[in-house]
Every structure is written in C-alpha cells, then in structure tokens.
Amino acid sequence: SLREGEGSFERNRSVVRFRNFQRTDWIIMLWIALDFPCLPLETFALASAHAEPWAIADGADVLVCNGPARALGVRAGMRLSAACALAPRLNYRLRDAAAEAATLTALAAWAGQFTPNVSLEPPRALLLDIEGSLRLFGGIRTILQALKRGLDGMGYSATIACAPTATAALLLARAGVQKIVNCKRALEAIVATLPLTVIECDTRAVQTLHAAGVKSIGELLALPRDGVARRGGRLLLDSVDRALGRLPAPREFFTPPARFDAGLELAAPVAQSEALLFAANRLLIQLAGFLAARNGGLQHFTLTLSHERGAATGIEIGLVAPTRDSTHLTLLIRE
C-alpha cells in the first residue's frame, strides 16, 4: 500500500483498486529549454574568443559579437563597416547557417544522455522532455547543473529555463529568464511578464500591438481575444495558449545518428597544439554525451586534421578498455 495524502493505492493479487487517489499540482510533463543566443559565433572554435574581439556578420550587419567586441562599442544590428571603423582590431566572419544547424544537431545528440526525448527548435534552441529522468538524476537542479557544466566545457553559452510546457520553457529561455517553474498554477503569472518579442509570429501584428501600447504577454491577454485575432494576432494567441497548456503542442523528437561523426571548423589556421586541443576537447565532450546516451564506451576513434594545403592527417587512437571519459581521451590526444 502506497500512501499518498488522504488516499491510497492497493494491489491485491491481480486486482488493482484506487481509493480517493488525488494529487494537487500534478505535472504531467516538465521541459527544459536551452537557447543559444551566441550560436553563430560559438559554432566556430575560437581559441582566442575570450581575449580578442570577434563578430559574426549576416550580410552587411553584425549579427552577434563577443564580450571584447562589445567593450569596444560593437553591438548586434550595427553595420559591419561601422563596427570595423569603431574597432579596427575586430575579427569577423560571415554567418554559416549550415554549420549552425550541424552544431545544433550535435548538441541534441549530446543532450540525449539526459533524456531520449530531445526536440530541435531551429535556429538556436533545444527542448528536453525531462520528466521521466528526474528520479534517475536526482532532481531537476542536478540535471540543470550537469547541463551547465557540459556546455561550459564545450564553450557554449546558453540560457536555460524549465517549465511544465515546452512553449513556456522556450519563451522563458528566449527572454533570458533562467527560472524553474514547476507548477502550472504559477505559469500564467510568469509568462504574463514576458515581452511579446519572444514569440515568433507576424512582425506586423507585433508592431501594431506595440503602437497600441501592448508590449507584454500579460497586456495581450487583457485584451478581448476576438479583437486581437481579427487584427492578425491569432498566431500570438495560439502561442500563448500553447505556453499555458491550453492548446496541445505535439513535437517531433530528434533521432541521433547510429555513429558519432562530428567536425569543428577553426576560425583561423593554427600551428600550436593547445589551440587544436581546445577544439578537440569540444568534440570529445560531445562524444562522451553521445556514448552516455547509449550507456556505452569506445576503444578506438580517429581524429582527422584538415590542412590548408595537402591531404588531411588521420590520427588513430586505440584504448585497452572501453571508456567515455572525455578527460582521459583529451590526455591521449595531447600525447
């Protein structure tokens, strides 16, 4: 007999009976959203990213830049020519959407160690259905700490949010709100504080609402729904309803590849082993997550180095016993 408040669950041979079995605030699902605002920049292995100013350009405009670039006055959205004039030492590259998509897929395979239910949210977010993994990992905070450690080790910065619905977790992460919302009763009040800009919808509808003084989701919910829908806000309302659990939001889960095969482009040619180890370590942490999702290890892998001129160099590394310890593998690569 398993006691649950005033009720109980009883099993008697093949007969199962429920008596007054009730839960309050029962959460059917719990989602973690990982939003990567600097993914276009972090897609490349920038060994000097913390010391030198770097930016990624989307056409003629700056899409994203790092801390040293911001310290020189460079901002996302400004013209690239103005950024270079403002910061002559600025390093920049053009955005590579295909590389970003490949990086997001590799991160999804790495996240499979925490749950088999990982969903891609292009261009820069992942969603993890984590409810079934809470007991295995010892609670949501342990999972969040492990996610943070792994992402830091790979050199990715992410906003991490947790909520009972996938859409709510995603909106929180997009807004930069790193919060754990673990009951639906508190969800509406928190979502209401978010700006309308976190919802991907018709830009014209958002501009119309902004002109009317409506800038937050709470202010949107206070308006007559029929009037908002007629003025082009139906997608906005549907997104909010999915965030609050009023509408279903089915998702397709990511299927990891059968074999691990990942690459990483360096921002510039390198001649020192430390810069290569910086890049290789990111790949090894991804590999360790890929293996952990399968509860497996490896005894042999190949590290391939591409050169500006000439054929690539393949480094074959074998081990006596299977492992997925990325630190040990990094030591082998260093040798």
CSV table of C-alpha atoms in Angstrom, one decimal:
chain,number,residue,atom,x,y,z
A,1,SER,CA,0.0,0.0,0.0
A,2,LEU,CA,1.5,3.3,-1.1
A,3,ARG,CA,0.1,6.2,0.9
A,4,GLU,CA,-0.5,9.5,-0.9
A,5,GLY,CA,-2.1,12.1,1.3
A,6,GLU,CA,-5.6,11.0,2.2
A,7,GLY,CA,-5.8,8.3,-0.5
A,8,SER,CA,-4.1,5.0,-1.0
A,9,PHE,CA,-3.2,2.6,-3.8
A,10,GLU,CA,-3.7,-1.0,-3.1
A,11,ARG,CA,-2.8,-4.1,-5.1
A,12,ASN,CA,-4.4,-7.5,-4.1
A,13,ARG,CA,-3.2,-10.3,-6.3
A,14,SER,CA,-4.4,-9.4,-9.9
A,15,VAL,CA,-6.8,-6.7,-8.7
A,16,VAL,CA,-5.8,-3.1,-8.6
A,17,ARG,CA,-8.1,-0.6,-6.8
A,18,PHE,CA,-7.8,3.2,-6.3
A,19,ARG,CA,-9.4,4.9,-3.3
A,20,ASN,CA,-9.7,8.7,-3.3
A,21,PHE,CA,-6.3,8.9,-5.0
A,22,GLN,CA,-5.7,12.6,-5.7
A,23,ARG,CA,-2.7,14.8,-6.3
A,24,THR,CA,-2.7,18.5,-6.3
A,25,ASP,CA,-0.5,20.4,-8.9
A,26,TRP,CA,0.3,17.1,-10.7
A,27,ILE,CA,2.8,17.9,-13.5
A,28,ILE,CA,2.3,15.6,-16.5
A,29,MET,CA,5.5,16.9,-18.2
A,30,LEU,CA,8.5,19.0,-17.4
A,31,TRP,CA,10.5,20.6,-20.1
A,32,ILE,CA,14.0,22.2,-20.2
A,33,ALA,CA,14.7,24.8,-22.9
A,34,LEU,CA,18.3,25.6,-24.0
A,35,ASP,CA,18.6,28.8,-26.0
A,36,PHE,CA,21.9,29.6,-27.6
A,37,PRO,CA,22.0,33.3,-28.4
A,38,CYS,CA,25.6,33.2,-29.5
A,39,LEU,CA,25.4,30.0,-31.5
A,40,PRO,CA,26.5,31.7,-34.8
A,41,LEU,CA,29.7,32.8,-33.1
A,42,GLU,CA,30.3,29.7,-30.9
A,43,THR,CA,29.8,27.4,-33.9
A,44,PHE,CA,33.5,28.1,-34.7
A,45,ALA,CA,36.3,27.0,-32.4
A,46,LEU,CA,37.7,30.4,-31.3
A,47,ALA,CA,40.6,29.6,-29.0
A,48,SER,CA,41.1,33.4,-28.6
A,49,ALA,CA,37.4,34.2,-28.1
A,50,HIS,CA,37.9,35.5,-24.5
A,51,ALA,CA,40.8,37.8,-25.4
A,52,GLU,CA,40.1,39.1,-28.9
A,53,PRO,CA,37.1,40.9,-30.3
A,54,TRP,CA,35.1,38.7,-32.7
A,55,ALA,CA,31.8,39.2,-34.5
A,56,ILE,CA,29.6,37.3,-36.9
A,57,ALA,CA,28.1,39.2,-39.8
A,58,ASP,CA,24.8,38.5,-41.5
A,59,GLY,CA,25.2,40.3,-44.8
A,60,ALA,CA,26.3,43.8,-44.1
A,61,ASP,CA,25.2,43.8,-40.4
A,62,VAL,CA,26.6,42.5,-37.2
A,63,LEU,CA,24.6,39.5,-36.1
A,64,VAL,CA,26.4,38.7,-32.8
A,65,CYS,CA,29.6,39.6,-31.1
A,66,ASN,CA,31.6,38.6,-28.0
A,67,GLY,CA,32.5,40.5,-24.8
A,68,PRO,CA,35.7,42.1,-26.0
A,69,ALA,CA,33.9,43.4,-29.1
A,70,ARG,CA,31.1,44.8,-27.0
A,71,ALA,CA,33.7,46.5,-24.8
A,72,LEU,CA,34.9,48.4,-27.9
A,73,GLY,CA,31.4,49.6,-28.7
A,74,VAL,CA,30.3,46.9,-31.2
A,75,ARG,CA,26.7,45.9,-31.0
A,76,ALA,CA,24.4,43.4,-32.8
A,77,GLY,CA,22.4,45.1,-35.5
A,78,MET,CA,25.0,47.8,-36.4
A,79,ARG,CA,26.6,48.0,-39.8
A,80,LEU,CA,29.7,45.9,-40.2
A,81,SER,CA,31.6,48.8,-41.8
A,82,ALA,CA,30.7,51.0,-38.8
A,83,ALA,CA,31.9,48.2,-36.4
A,84,CYS,CA,35.2,47.9,-38.2
A,85,ALA,CA,35.7,51.6,-38.1
A,86,LEU,CA,34.9,51.7,-34.4
A,87,ALA,CA,37.1,48.7,-33.6
A,88,PRO,CA,39.9,48.3,-36.1
A,89,ARG,CA,41.1,45.1,-34.4
A,90,LEU,CA,37.7,43.4,-34.8
A,91,ASN,CA,37.9,39.9,-36.3
A,92,TYR,CA,34.8,38.8,-38.1
A,93,ARG,CA,33.3,36.0,-40.2
A,94,LEU,CA,30.2,35.7,-42.3
A,95,ARG,CA,27.3,33.6,-40.8
A,96,ASP,CA,27.3,29.9,-41.8
A,97,ALA,CA,23.7,28.7,-41.3
A,98,ALA,CA,24.6,25.1,-42.4
A,99,ALA,CA,27.3,25.0,-39.7
A,100,GLU,CA,24.9,26.3,-37.1
A,101,ALA,CA,22.4,23.6,-38.0
A,102,ALA,CA,25.1,20.9,-37.7
A,103,THR,CA,26.2,22.3,-34.3
A,104,LEU,CA,22.6,22.3,-33.0
A,105,THR,CA,22.2,18.7,-34.2
A,106,ALA,CA,25.5,17.7,-32.4
A,107,LEU,CA,24.3,19.4,-29.2
A,108,ALA,CA,21.0,17.4,-29.5
A,109,ALA,CA,22.9,14.2,-29.7
A,110,TRP,CA,25.0,15.2,-26.6
A,111,ALA,CA,21.8,16.2,-24.7
A,112,GLY,CA,20.4,12.6,-25.3
A,113,GLN,CA,22.4,11.5,-22.2
A,114,PHE,CA,19.8,13.3,-20.1
A,115,THR,CA,16.6,12.2,-21.9
A,116,PRO,CA,15.8,10.3,-25.1
A,117,ASN,CA,13.2,13.0,-25.8
A,118,VAL,CA,15.1,15.9,-27.3
A,119,SER,CA,13.5,18.2,-29.8
A,120,LEU,CA,15.2,20.7,-32.1
A,121,GLU,CA,13.9,24.2,-32.2
A,122,PRO,CA,15.9,25.9,-35.1
A,123,PRO,CA,17.7,28.1,-35.5
A,124,ARG,CA,19.2,28.1,-32.0
A,125,ALA,CA,17.3,26.2,-29.3
A,126,LEU,CA,16.7,22.7,-27.9
A,127,LEU,CA,13.9,21.3,-25.9
A,128,LEU,CA,14.2,18.4,-23.5
A,129,ASP,CA,11.3,16.5,-22.0
A,130,ILE,CA,12.9,15.7,-18.7
A,131,GLU,CA,10.0,14.5,-16.5
A,132,GLY,CA,11.0,10.8,-16.9
A,133,SER,CA,14.6,11.4,-16.0
A,134,LEU,CA,14.1,13.3,-12.7
A,135,ARG,CA,14.4,10.3,-10.4
A,136,LEU,CA,17.4,8.8,-12.3
A,137,PHE,CA,19.5,12.0,-12.0
A,138,GLY,CA,18.3,13.1,-8.5
A,139,GLY,CA,16.1,16.0,-9.4
A,140,ILE,CA,15.8,19.0,-11.7
A,141,ARG,CA,18.6,21.0,-10.2
A,142,THR,CA,21.1,18.2,-10.6
A,143,ILE,CA,20.2,17.9,-14.3
A,144,LEU,CA,20.5,21.7,-14.8
A,145,GLN,CA,23.9,21.7,-13.1
A,146,ALA,CA,25.1,18.9,-15.3
A,147,LEU,CA,23.9,20.7,-18.4
A,148,LYS,CA,25.6,23.9,-17.4
A,149,ARG,CA,28.9,22.1,-16.7
A,150,GLY,CA,28.9,20.3,-20.0
A,151,LEU,CA,28.0,23.3,-22.1
A,152,ASP,CA,30.7,25.4,-20.3
A,153,GLY,CA,33.2,22.6,-21.1
A,154,MET,CA,32.3,22.7,-24.8
A,155,GLY,CA,32.4,26.5,-24.9
A,156,TYR,CA,28.7,27.2,-25.5
A,157,SER,CA,26.7,29.8,-23.6
A,158,ALA,CA,23.0,29.1,-23.1
A,159,THR,CA,20.0,30.4,-21.3
A,160,ILE,CA,18.4,27.5,-19.5
A,161,ALA,CA,14.7,27.6,-18.4
A,162,CYS,CA,12.4,24.9,-17.1
A,163,ALA,CA,8.6,24.8,-17.3
A,164,PRO,CA,5.6,22.4,-17.4
A,165,THR,CA,5.1,23.1,-21.2
A,166,ALA,CA,7.7,23.2,-23.9
A,167,THR,CA,6.5,26.5,-25.3
A,168,ALA,CA,6.6,28.2,-21.9
A,169,ALA,CA,10.2,26.9,-21.3
A,170,LEU,CA,11.2,28.2,-24.8
A,171,LEU,CA,9.7,31.6,-24.2
A,172,LEU,CA,11.4,32.0,-20.9
A,173,ALA,CA,14.8,31.0,-22.3
A,174,ARG,CA,14.4,33.4,-25.3
A,175,ALA,CA,13.6,36.2,-22.8
A,176,GLY,CA,16.8,35.4,-20.9
A,177,VAL,CA,14.9,34.3,-17.8
A,178,GLN,CA,16.7,31.4,-16.2
A,179,LYS,CA,14.0,30.1,-14.0
A,180,ILE,CA,12.5,26.8,-12.8
A,181,VAL,CA,8.7,26.9,-13.0
A,182,ASN,CA,7.5,23.5,-11.6
A,183,CYS,CA,3.7,24.0,-11.3
A,184,LYS,CA,1.1,25.2,-13.8
A,185,ARG,CA,-0.6,27.4,-11.2
A,186,ALA,CA,2.4,29.8,-11.3
A,187,LEU,CA,2.9,29.6,-15.0
A,188,GLU,CA,0.5,32.2,-16.2
A,189,ALA,CA,1.7,34.9,-13.9
A,190,ILE,CA,5.3,34.3,-15.0
A,191,VAL,CA,4.5,34.1,-18.7
A,192,ALA,CA,2.5,37.3,-18.5
A,193,THR,CA,5.6,39.3,-17.6
A,194,LEU,CA,7.5,38.3,-20.8
A,195,PRO,CA,7.7,40.7,-23.8
A,196,LEU,CA,5.8,40.0,-27.0
A,197,THR,CA,9.1,39.8,-28.9
A,198,VAL,CA,9.9,36.4,-27.5
A,199,ILE,CA,7.1,34.9,-29.6
A,200,GLU,CA,7.9,34.1,-33.2
A,201,CYS,CA,5.0,35.4,-35.3
A,202,ASP,CA,3.9,38.1,-37.8
A,203,THR,CA,6.1,41.1,-37.2
A,204,ARG,CA,3.4,43.4,-38.4
A,205,ALA,CA,1.0,42.2,-35.8
A,206,VAL,CA,3.6,42.8,-33.0
A,207,GLN,CA,4.2,46.3,-34.4
A,208,THR,CA,0.5,47.0,-34.4
A,209,LEU,CA,0.2,45.9,-30.8
A,210,HIS,CA,3.3,47.9,-29.8
A,211,ALA,CA,1.8,51.0,-31.4
A,212,ALA,CA,-1.3,50.5,-29.2
A,213,GLY,CA,0.9,50.3,-26.1
A,214,VAL,CA,0.8,46.4,-25.7
A,215,LYS,CA,4.3,45.2,-25.1
A,216,SER,CA,4.0,42.2,-22.8
A,217,ILE,CA,2.1,38.9,-22.9
A,218,GLY,CA,0.0,39.9,-19.9
A,219,GLU,CA,-1.1,43.1,-21.6
A,220,LEU,CA,-2.0,40.9,-24.7
A,221,LEU,CA,-4.1,38.6,-22.5
A,222,ALA,CA,-6.0,41.5,-21.0
A,223,LEU,CA,-7.4,42.5,-24.5
A,224,PRO,CA,-10.6,41.0,-26.0
A,225,ARG,CA,-9.4,37.8,-27.7
A,226,ASP,CA,-11.8,38.2,-30.7
A,227,GLY,CA,-10.5,41.7,-31.4
A,228,VAL,CA,-6.8,40.6,-31.2
A,229,ALA,CA,-7.5,37.6,-33.5
A,230,ARG,CA,-9.2,39.8,-36.1
A,231,ARG,CA,-6.2,42.2,-36.2
A,232,GLY,CA,-3.8,39.5,-37.1
A,233,GLY,CA,-2.9,38.2,-33.6
A,234,ARG,CA,-4.2,34.7,-33.9
A,235,LEU,CA,-0.7,33.2,-34.0
A,236,LEU,CA,0.2,35.2,-31.0
A,237,LEU,CA,-2.8,33.9,-29.1
A,238,ASP,CA,-2.1,30.3,-30.1
A,239,SER,CA,1.5,30.5,-29.0
A,240,VAL,CA,0.4,31.9,-25.6
A,241,ASP,CA,-2.2,29.2,-25.3
A,242,ARG,CA,0.4,26.5,-26.0
A,243,ALA,CA,2.7,28.0,-23.4
A,244,LEU,CA,-0.1,27.9,-20.8
A,245,GLY,CA,-1.1,24.4,-21.7
A,246,ARG,CA,-4.5,25.4,-23.2
A,247,LEU,CA,-3.6,24.0,-26.6
A,248,PRO,CA,-1.7,20.9,-27.5
A,249,ALA,CA,1.8,21.3,-28.8
A,250,PRO,CA,3.0,18.0,-30.3
A,251,ARG,CA,6.7,17.8,-31.0
A,252,GLU,CA,8.9,15.5,-33.1
A,253,PHE,CA,11.8,14.1,-31.2
A,254,PHE,CA,15.4,14.0,-32.5
A,255,THR,CA,16.7,10.6,-33.6
A,256,PRO,CA,20.5,10.5,-33.0
A,257,PRO,CA,22.7,9.0,-35.7
A,258,ALA,CA,24.0,5.4,-35.4
A,259,ARG,CA,27.6,6.5,-35.3
A,260,PHE,CA,29.4,9.6,-33.9
A,261,ASP,CA,30.9,11.7,-36.7
A,262,ALA,CA,31.4,15.4,-35.9
A,263,GLY,CA,33.6,18.1,-37.1
A,264,LEU,CA,34.5,21.6,-36.0
A,265,GLU,CA,35.8,24.4,-38.1
A,266,LEU,CA,38.6,26.6,-36.7
A,267,ALA,CA,38.1,30.3,-37.0
A,268,ALA,CA,41.6,30.7,-38.4
A,269,PRO,CA,44.6,28.3,-39.2
A,270,VAL,CA,46.5,27.3,-36.1
A,271,ALA,CA,50.0,25.9,-35.6
A,272,GLN,CA,50.0,25.2,-31.9
A,273,SER,CA,48.8,22.0,-30.3
A,274,GLU,CA,47.0,23.9,-27.5
A,275,ALA,CA,44.6,25.5,-30.0
A,276,LEU,CA,43.9,22.1,-31.5
A,277,LEU,CA,43.3,20.6,-28.1
A,278,PHE,CA,40.7,23.4,-27.4
A,279,ALA,CA,38.8,22.3,-30.5
A,280,ALA,CA,39.3,18.6,-29.9
A,281,ASN,CA,38.0,18.8,-26.3
A,282,ARG,CA,34.7,20.2,-27.5
A,283,LEU,CA,34.3,17.3,-29.8
A,284,LEU,CA,35.3,14.8,-27.1
A,285,ILE,CA,32.7,16.2,-24.7
A,286,GLN,CA,30.1,15.8,-27.4
A,287,LEU,CA,31.3,12.2,-28.0
A,288,ALA,CA,31.1,11.4,-24.2
A,289,GLY,CA,27.5,12.6,-24.2
A,290,PHE,CA,26.7,10.6,-27.3
A,291,LEU,CA,28.1,7.4,-25.6
A,292,ALA,CA,26.4,8.1,-22.3
A,293,ALA,CA,23.0,8.2,-24.0
A,294,ARG,CA,23.7,4.6,-25.1
A,295,ASN,CA,25.4,3.6,-21.8
A,296,GLY,CA,28.4,2.7,-23.9
A,297,GLY,CA,32.1,3.3,-24.4
A,298,LEU,CA,34.7,3.2,-27.2
A,299,GLN,CA,38.1,1.5,-27.7
A,300,HIS,CA,39.1,3.2,-31.0
A,301,PHE,CA,38.5,6.5,-32.7
A,302,THR,CA,40.0,8.7,-35.4
A,303,LEU,CA,40.9,12.4,-35.1
A,304,THR,CA,41.2,14.0,-38.5
A,305,LEU,CA,43.1,17.2,-39.0
A,306,SER,CA,42.5,19.2,-42.2
A,307,HIS,CA,45.2,21.4,-43.7
A,308,GLU,CA,45.2,24.5,-45.8
A,309,ARG,CA,47.2,22.6,-48.4
A,310,GLY,CA,47.7,18.9,-48.8
A,311,ALA,CA,45.8,15.8,-47.7
A,312,ALA,CA,44.2,15.5,-44.2
A,313,THR,CA,46.1,13.8,-41.4
A,314,GLY,CA,44.3,11.0,-39.6
A,315,ILE,CA,45.3,10.2,-36.1
A,316,GLU,CA,44.2,6.7,-34.9
A,317,ILE,CA,43.8,6.3,-31.2
A,318,GLY,CA,43.1,2.9,-29.5
A,319,LEU,CA,42.5,2.0,-25.9
A,320,VAL,CA,42.9,-1.2,-23.9
A,321,ALA,CA,39.4,-0.9,-22.2
A,322,PRO,CA,36.3,0.9,-23.4
A,323,THR,CA,35.7,4.4,-21.9
A,324,ARG,CA,33.7,7.6,-22.4
A,325,ASP,CA,35.8,9.7,-20.1
A,326,SER,CA,36.5,12.9,-22.1
A,327,THR,CA,39.3,14.0,-19.8
A,328,HIS,CA,41.2,10.7,-20.4
A,329,LEU,CA,40.6,10.9,-24.1
A,330,THR,CA,41.9,14.5,-24.2
A,331,LEU,CA,45.2,13.3,-22.4
A,332,LEU,CA,45.6,10.7,-25.1
A,333,ILE,CA,45.1,13.3,-27.9
A,334,ARG,CA,47.6,15.6,-26.2
A,335,GLU,CA,50.3,12.9,-26.3
